[in-house]
Coordinates of C-alpha atoms in Angstrom, one line a residue:
M1 CA -126.0 -110.9 63.3
Y2 CA -124.6 -112.4 60.1
T3 CA -123.6 -115.9 59.3
S4 CA -121.7 -116.5 56.0
R5 CA -122.5 -119.6 54.0
T6 CA -119.6 -122.0 53.9
G7 CA -118.0 -123.0 50.6
A8 CA -117.4 -120.8 47.5
T9 CA -120.7 -119.0 47.4
R10 CA -120.7 -115.6 49.1
D11 CA -124.1 -115.3 50.7
G12 CA -125.6 -116.2 54.0
C13 CA -128.2 -115.4 56.6
A14 CA -128.6 -112.2 58.7
M15 CA -130.9 -111.0 61.5
F16 CA -131.5 -107.5 62.7
W17 CA -133.4 -106.1 65.7
R18 CA -134.1 -102.6 67.1
K19 CA -131.5 -102.1 69.8
N20 CA -133.8 -99.8 71.7
R21 CA -136.5 -102.5 71.9
F22 CA -134.6 -105.7 72.3
E23 CA -131.3 -107.0 73.8
L24 CA -129.5 -110.1 72.6
L25 CA -129.1 -112.7 75.3
E26 CA -127.6 -115.5 73.2
G27 CA -126.8 -116.1 69.6
E28 CA -125.9 -119.3 67.7
D29 CA -124.6 -119.9 64.2
I30 CA -125.5 -123.2 62.5
K31 CA -123.3 -124.3 59.7
F32 CA -124.7 -127.4 58.2
K33 CA -121.4 -128.4 56.8
D34 CA -120.5 -129.4 60.3
H35 CA -123.3 -132.0 60.1
N36 CA -122.4 -133.2 56.6
L37 CA -125.4 -131.4 55.2
K38 CA -124.0 -129.1 52.5
D39 CA -122.9 -125.5 52.9
N40 CA -126.2 -123.9 53.9
V41 CA -126.4 -122.0 57.2
A42 CA -129.0 -121.0 59.7
Q43 CA -129.1 -118.8 62.8
L44 CA -130.8 -118.6 66.2
C45 CA -130.9 -115.9 68.8
V46 CA -132.6 -115.3 72.1
L47 CA -134.0 -111.7 72.3
Q48 CA -135.5 -110.0 75.4
T49 CA -137.7 -107.0 75.2
K50 CA -136.4 -104.0 77.1
S51 CA -138.2 -102.2 79.9
K52 CA -141.3 -100.2 78.9
T53 CA -139.6 -97.1 80.3
L54 CA -137.7 -96.9 77.0
G55 CA -139.5 -95.0 74.2
R56 CA -139.7 -96.0 70.6
N57 CA -137.1 -93.4 69.6
D58 CA -134.6 -94.2 72.4
T59 CA -131.2 -95.3 71.0
E60 CA -129.7 -97.0 74.0
D61 CA -127.2 -99.6 72.8
S62 CA -127.2 -103.1 74.0
E63 CA -124.5 -105.7 73.7
A64 CA -124.8 -109.5 73.5
T65 CA -124.8 -111.0 77.0
N66 CA -124.1 -114.6 76.1
G67 CA -122.8 -115.2 79.6
T68 CA -126.1 -114.3 81.3
E69 CA -127.5 -117.2 83.3
P70 CA -130.8 -118.4 81.9
T71 CA -133.8 -117.8 84.2
T72 CA -137.5 -118.1 84.0
S73 CA -138.1 -114.4 85.0
G74 CA -138.3 -113.3 81.4
S75 CA -140.9 -115.9 80.3
S76 CA -144.1 -115.0 78.5
G77 CA -146.3 -112.6 80.4
S78 CA -143.5 -111.0 82.4
K79 CA -142.2 -107.4 82.1
N80 CA -139.4 -108.4 79.8
N81 CA -140.6 -111.0 77.3
R82 CA -138.1 -113.4 75.7
V83 CA -138.3 -115.1 72.3
V84 CA -136.1 -117.4 70.3
V85 CA -135.8 -116.2 66.7
G86 CA -134.5 -118.5 63.9
N87 CA -133.5 -117.9 60.3
I88 CA -132.6 -120.4 57.6
H89 CA -131.9 -120.9 54.0
V90 CA -132.5 -124.6 53.1
L91 CA -130.8 -126.3 50.2
F92 CA -132.4 -125.7 46.9
N93 CA -131.7 -129.0 45.1
P94 CA -135.2 -130.6 44.7
K95 CA -133.8 -134.1 44.6
R96 CA -132.0 -133.9 47.9
G97 CA -135.0 -134.2 50.2
D98 CA -132.8 -136.0 52.8
V99 CA -130.6 -133.0 53.2
K100 CA -133.5 -130.6 53.2
L101 CA -135.2 -132.5 56.0
G102 CA -131.9 -132.8 57.9
Q103 CA -131.3 -129.1 57.8
A104 CA -134.8 -128.3 59.0
R105 CA -134.6 -131.0 61.7
I106 CA -131.4 -129.6 63.2
L107 CA -132.7 -126.1 63.3
M108 CA -135.9 -127.2 65.1
E109 CA -133.8 -129.3 67.6
K110 CA -131.6 -126.4 68.4
A111 CA -134.5 -123.9 68.6
H112 CA -136.3 -126.2 71.0
A113 CA -133.2 -126.6 73.1
L114 CA -132.7 -122.8 73.4
S115 CA -136.4 -122.3 74.3
E116 CA -136.0 -124.9 77.1
K117 CA -132.8 -123.3 78.3
W118 CA -134.3 -119.9 78.7
G119 CA -137.5 -120.9 80.4
K120 CA -139.7 -122.5 77.7
V121 CA -139.9 -119.2 75.8
P122 CA -141.8 -118.7 72.5
V123 CA -140.1 -119.5 69.2
A124 CA -140.4 -117.8 65.8
I125 CA -138.6 -119.3 62.8
A126 CA -138.5 -117.6 59.3
G127 CA -136.7 -118.3 56.1
D128 CA -136.4 -119.8 52.7
F129 CA -137.3 -123.4 53.2
N130 CA -137.2 -124.3 49.5
S131 CA -140.4 -126.3 49.9
T132 CA -144.0 -125.7 48.8
P133 CA -147.2 -125.8 50.9
G134 CA -148.5 -129.3 51.0
S135 CA -145.0 -130.8 50.5
A136 CA -143.6 -133.5 52.8
L137 CA -141.2 -130.9 54.3
Y138 CA -144.0 -128.5 55.0
Q139 CA -145.9 -131.4 56.6
F140 CA -142.8 -132.3 58.8
I141 CA -142.6 -128.7 60.1
S142 CA -146.3 -128.2 60.7
S143 CA -147.1 -131.7 62.2
S144 CA -143.8 -132.3 64.0
Q145 CA -143.1 -135.6 62.3
L146 CA -142.8 -137.4 58.9
D147 CA -142.7 -141.1 58.0
L148 CA -140.1 -141.3 55.2
A149 CA -141.6 -144.6 54.0
D150 CA -144.5 -142.7 52.6
H151 CA -142.4 -140.3 50.5
D152 CA -140.0 -140.2 47.6
R153 CA -136.8 -138.7 48.6
R154 CA -136.6 -136.7 45.4
N155 CA -140.0 -135.1 45.9
I156 CA -139.8 -134.1 49.5
S157 CA -139.9 -130.4 48.8
G158 CA -142.7 -130.5 46.2
Q159 CA -140.6 -128.3 43.9
E160 CA -140.4 -128.8 40.2
E161 CA -137.6 -127.0 38.3
E162 CA -139.4 -125.1 35.5
G163 CA -138.2 -122.5 33.2
L164 CA -140.2 -119.3 32.8
N165 CA -142.0 -120.7 29.7
G166 CA -143.5 -123.3 32.0
G167 CA -145.3 -120.7 34.0
F168 CA -146.0 -121.0 37.7
K169 CA -145.3 -124.3 39.2
R170 CA -147.7 -127.1 40.1
E171 CA -146.4 -128.7 43.3
R172 CA -145.8 -132.4 43.7
N173 CA -147.1 -134.2 46.7
G174 CA -143.9 -136.3 47.1
T175 CA -145.7 -139.6 47.9
N176 CA -144.5 -143.0 46.7
S177 CA -146.4 -144.5 43.8
G178 CA -146.1 -147.5 41.5
S179 CA -143.7 -146.5 38.7
S180 CA -140.2 -146.8 37.4
Y181 CA -139.2 -145.2 40.7
D182 CA -140.2 -148.4 42.5
A183 CA -137.8 -150.5 40.4
E184 CA -135.0 -148.0 41.0
A185 CA -135.9 -147.9 44.7
G186 CA -135.6 -151.6 45.0
A187 CA -132.2 -151.5 43.4
E188 CA -131.1 -148.8 45.8
E189 CA -132.4 -150.9 48.7
V190 CA -130.4 -153.9 47.7
S191 CA -127.3 -151.8 47.1
A192 CA -127.7 -150.2 50.5
L193 CA -128.1 -153.5 52.3
N194 CA -125.0 -154.9 50.5
A195 CA -123.1 -151.9 51.7
E196 CA -124.1 -152.7 55.2
S197 CA -123.5 -156.5 55.1
S198 CA -120.8 -158.1 57.1
V199 CA -119.7 -161.7 57.4
V200 CA -119.5 -163.4 60.8
L201 CA -117.1 -166.3 61.0
E202 CA -117.0 -168.8 63.9
R203 CA -114.4 -171.4 64.5
T204 CA -113.9 -173.9 67.3
I205 CA -110.8 -173.3 69.5
D206 CA -111.4 -176.2 71.7
S207 CA -114.4 -177.9 73.4
S208 CA -114.9 -175.2 75.9
E209 CA -114.5 -171.8 74.1
S210 CA -115.0 -170.2 70.7
T211 CA -114.1 -167.0 69.0
V212 CA -116.3 -164.8 66.8
A213 CA -114.7 -162.5 64.3
T214 CA -116.5 -159.9 62.1
I215 CA -114.8 -159.1 58.8
G216 CA -115.6 -157.5 55.5
E217 CA -116.7 -159.5 52.5
E218 CA -113.5 -158.7 50.6
D219 CA -111.4 -160.5 53.3
L220 CA -113.6 -163.6 53.3
A221 CA -111.5 -165.6 50.9
T222 CA -108.3 -165.0 52.9
H223 CA -110.0 -166.2 56.2
I224 CA -111.5 -169.2 54.6
V225 CA -108.1 -170.3 53.4
H226 CA -106.4 -169.9 56.8
Q227 CA -109.1 -170.8 59.2
K228 CA -111.2 -173.9 59.8
I229 CA -114.8 -172.6 59.5
T230 CA -117.5 -174.4 61.3
R231 CA -120.3 -172.0 60.6
L232 CA -120.7 -169.1 58.1
T233 CA -123.5 -166.5 58.4
V234 CA -124.2 -163.2 56.7
E235 CA -125.6 -160.5 58.9
R236 CA -127.4 -157.4 57.7
V237 CA -128.1 -154.2 59.6
S238 CA -131.8 -154.0 60.3
I239 CA -132.8 -151.2 58.0
P240 CA -136.6 -150.9 57.8
K241 CA -137.5 -152.9 54.6
R242 CA -140.4 -150.6 53.7
V243 CA -138.2 -147.4 53.4
R244 CA -137.7 -147.9 49.7
G245 CA -135.4 -145.5 47.9
W246 CA -133.7 -144.4 51.1
D247 CA -130.2 -145.7 51.8
P248 CA -128.7 -145.6 55.3
F249 CA -126.7 -142.4 54.6
E250 CA -129.9 -140.6 53.4
L251 CA -131.8 -141.9 56.5
M252 CA -128.9 -140.5 58.6
A253 CA -129.1 -137.1 56.9
A254 CA -132.8 -136.8 57.3
T255 CA -133.5 -138.4 60.8
G256 CA -130.1 -138.2 62.5
E257 CA -130.0 -142.0 62.7
R258 CA -129.2 -144.6 60.1
H259 CA -131.9 -147.0 61.1
L260 CA -134.9 -144.6 61.7
S261 CA -137.6 -144.0 59.1
V262 CA -139.4 -141.3 61.0
V263 CA -138.1 -137.8 61.4
Q264 CA -139.4 -135.7 64.3
H265 CA -139.1 -132.4 66.2
K266 CA -140.6 -131.3 69.5
M267 CA -142.3 -128.1 68.7
N268 CA -145.9 -127.3 67.8
L269 CA -145.5 -124.8 64.9
R270 CA -148.0 -122.7 62.9
S271 CA -147.5 -120.7 59.8
A272 CA -148.2 -117.0 60.5
Y273 CA -149.6 -116.3 57.0
S274 CA -152.0 -119.2 57.1
E275 CA -153.7 -117.6 60.1
I276 CA -154.5 -114.2 58.6
E277 CA -156.9 -114.0 55.6
G278 CA -155.4 -112.5 52.6
K279 CA -156.9 -110.6 49.6
P280 CA -159.0 -112.6 47.2
G281 CA -156.9 -114.6 44.8
S282 CA -153.7 -114.2 46.8
R283 CA -153.7 -117.4 48.9
D284 CA -153.9 -121.1 48.3
E285 CA -156.3 -123.5 50.1
R286 CA -154.0 -123.6 53.1
G287 CA -154.0 -119.9 53.5
E288 CA -150.4 -119.6 52.3
P289 CA -149.3 -117.0 49.7
L290 CA -149.6 -118.2 46.1
I291 CA -146.1 -117.1 45.3
T292 CA -143.1 -115.9 47.3
T293 CA -140.3 -116.4 44.8
F294 CA -140.0 -116.4 41.0
H295 CA -136.9 -117.0 39.0
K296 CA -135.8 -118.8 35.9
K297 CA -135.9 -122.3 37.6
F298 CA -138.9 -122.0 39.8
G299 CA -142.0 -119.9 40.7
G300 CA -144.1 -120.6 43.8
T301 CA -144.1 -120.4 47.6
V302 CA -141.1 -121.5 49.6
D303 CA -140.8 -118.8 52.3
Y304 CA -142.6 -119.0 55.7
I305 CA -142.7 -117.6 59.2
W306 CA -143.4 -120.3 61.7
H307 CA -144.2 -119.8 65.4
T308 CA -145.2 -121.6 68.6
D309 CA -148.5 -121.4 70.3
D310 CA -147.3 -118.8 72.8
L311 CA -147.1 -116.2 70.1
V312 CA -150.3 -114.8 68.4
T313 CA -150.2 -113.5 64.8
V314 CA -151.7 -110.0 64.9
R315 CA -151.2 -109.0 61.2
V316 CA -149.1 -109.8 58.2
L317 CA -147.7 -107.9 55.2
D318 CA -149.7 -108.9 52.2
I319 CA -147.7 -110.2 49.2
L320 CA -147.4 -108.7 45.8
P321 CA -150.6 -109.7 43.8
I322 CA -149.9 -112.6 41.5
S323 CA -151.7 -110.7 38.7
V324 CA -148.8 -108.2 38.7
L325 CA -146.6 -111.0 37.5
Q326 CA -149.0 -112.5 35.0
D327 CA -150.4 -111.4 31.7
Y328 CA -154.0 -111.8 30.6
R329 CA -153.3 -115.4 29.5
G330 CA -152.0 -116.4 32.9
R331 CA -148.4 -116.4 31.7
P332 CA -145.6 -114.6 33.6
K333 CA -145.5 -111.0 32.5
I334 CA -141.8 -110.8 33.0
V335 CA -141.3 -113.3 30.2
L336 CA -142.6 -110.7 27.8
K337 CA -139.9 -108.3 29.0
D338 CA -137.0 -110.7 28.2
C339 CA -136.2 -111.1 31.8
E340 CA -135.2 -114.3 33.6
G341 CA -137.6 -113.7 36.5
L342 CA -137.1 -111.7 39.6
P343 CA -135.2 -109.6 40.5
T344 CA -136.0 -106.7 38.2
K345 CA -135.3 -103.0 38.3
K346 CA -138.6 -102.5 40.1
W347 CA -138.3 -105.5 42.5
G348 CA -134.8 -106.0 43.8
S349 CA -135.0 -109.6 45.0
D350 CA -136.1 -112.9 43.6
H351 CA -138.2 -113.3 46.7
L352 CA -141.2 -111.3 47.9
A353 CA -141.0 -109.8 51.4
L354 CA -142.8 -111.5 54.2
A355 CA -143.4 -109.7 57.5
C356 CA -145.7 -110.2 60.5
E357 CA -146.5 -108.8 63.9
F358 CA -146.7 -111.1 66.9
S359 CA -148.2 -110.6 70.4
F360 CA -146.9 -112.5 73.4
V361 CA -149.4 -114.8 75.1
P362 CA -149.4 -114.4 78.9
S363 CA -148.3 -117.6 80.7
K364 CA -150.9 -119.5 82.7
D365 CA -149.2 -118.5 86.0
T366 CA -149.2 -114.8 85.1
S367 CA -152.9 -114.9 84.1
S368 CA -153.9 -116.7 87.3
R369 CA -152.1 -114.2 89.5
K370 CA -153.7 -111.3 87.6
A371 CA -157.1 -112.8 88.0
E372 CA -156.5 -113.3 91.8
Q373 CA -155.5 -109.6 92.1
E374 CA -158.5 -108.4 90.3
S375 CA -160.9 -110.5 92.4
A376 CA -159.2 -109.4 95.7

């Protein structure tokens, strides 16, 4: 299943599955351009495990059955387990936190909807989220919500664009603080409110009725000349005053609404890698890999595998030791080889591979029936 990025860049997202182990029940392409959120793309599919009578080496083909009616017969703990699998490549631009949040939000909303449609099935979402552990975007995914008033839009991802000479990144926490940013934020707030202002004119028709007309500020002079004005007021859209640095369009991108300051999703997600202990010196304080990508603009962790509670992480593929990329002074080794980061002849991608094995958690109903049978 391949989804090409929109725009001029020729890349995209793809998902593969073993046709002898899974069948595709439904697939969905997500093109963020359709939501005014740049040219990035994401994918979702609903997979169902095949009968256990099929062996590991069986090659029976399966075709997408998008017309299949969703039922609960394939929910966790049944013979044929179902799972929603997602894949995304979030916008890189560190300053567009609004777009990053919006892209992640839409993927989460659609993944949750598919899970509900097919019987509240488990969800696993992987991809390049272009955000560091501890960032506001990471917090949004892991805690299901984020109050934008507490964060600088330009630091939502925790990324810092650094060249190779800068070494490995130090993430930013993305919180608001007193600085020149505050002054700029105030200016943006005033500008945003002015853009949303309208003028309400009221004039008396006779003693028993009146008419209210709403016009733009540019037409105010014309109306004043031709109408007898008895009252003039300026109304402003009720944008939360404390969301400094976020204009209505950025709030719309992040939350889906122009007047909301909190972005939310409905799933309880965990990071697979944070649940499995890694080798000494390979993980940060949250259990995430120290590095999953390294190129001329950035080095750090931006890739994750998220899952709902009804999947259990059994094991993960450990990452390339960071010592392989550093010299004895802690600087990137590849700098000494006149490279611009990954990929190299030895490692063919600017990202390190992540992989994990999940186990389905039996549903409560299935567990209860099994316990009753054993006690009978």
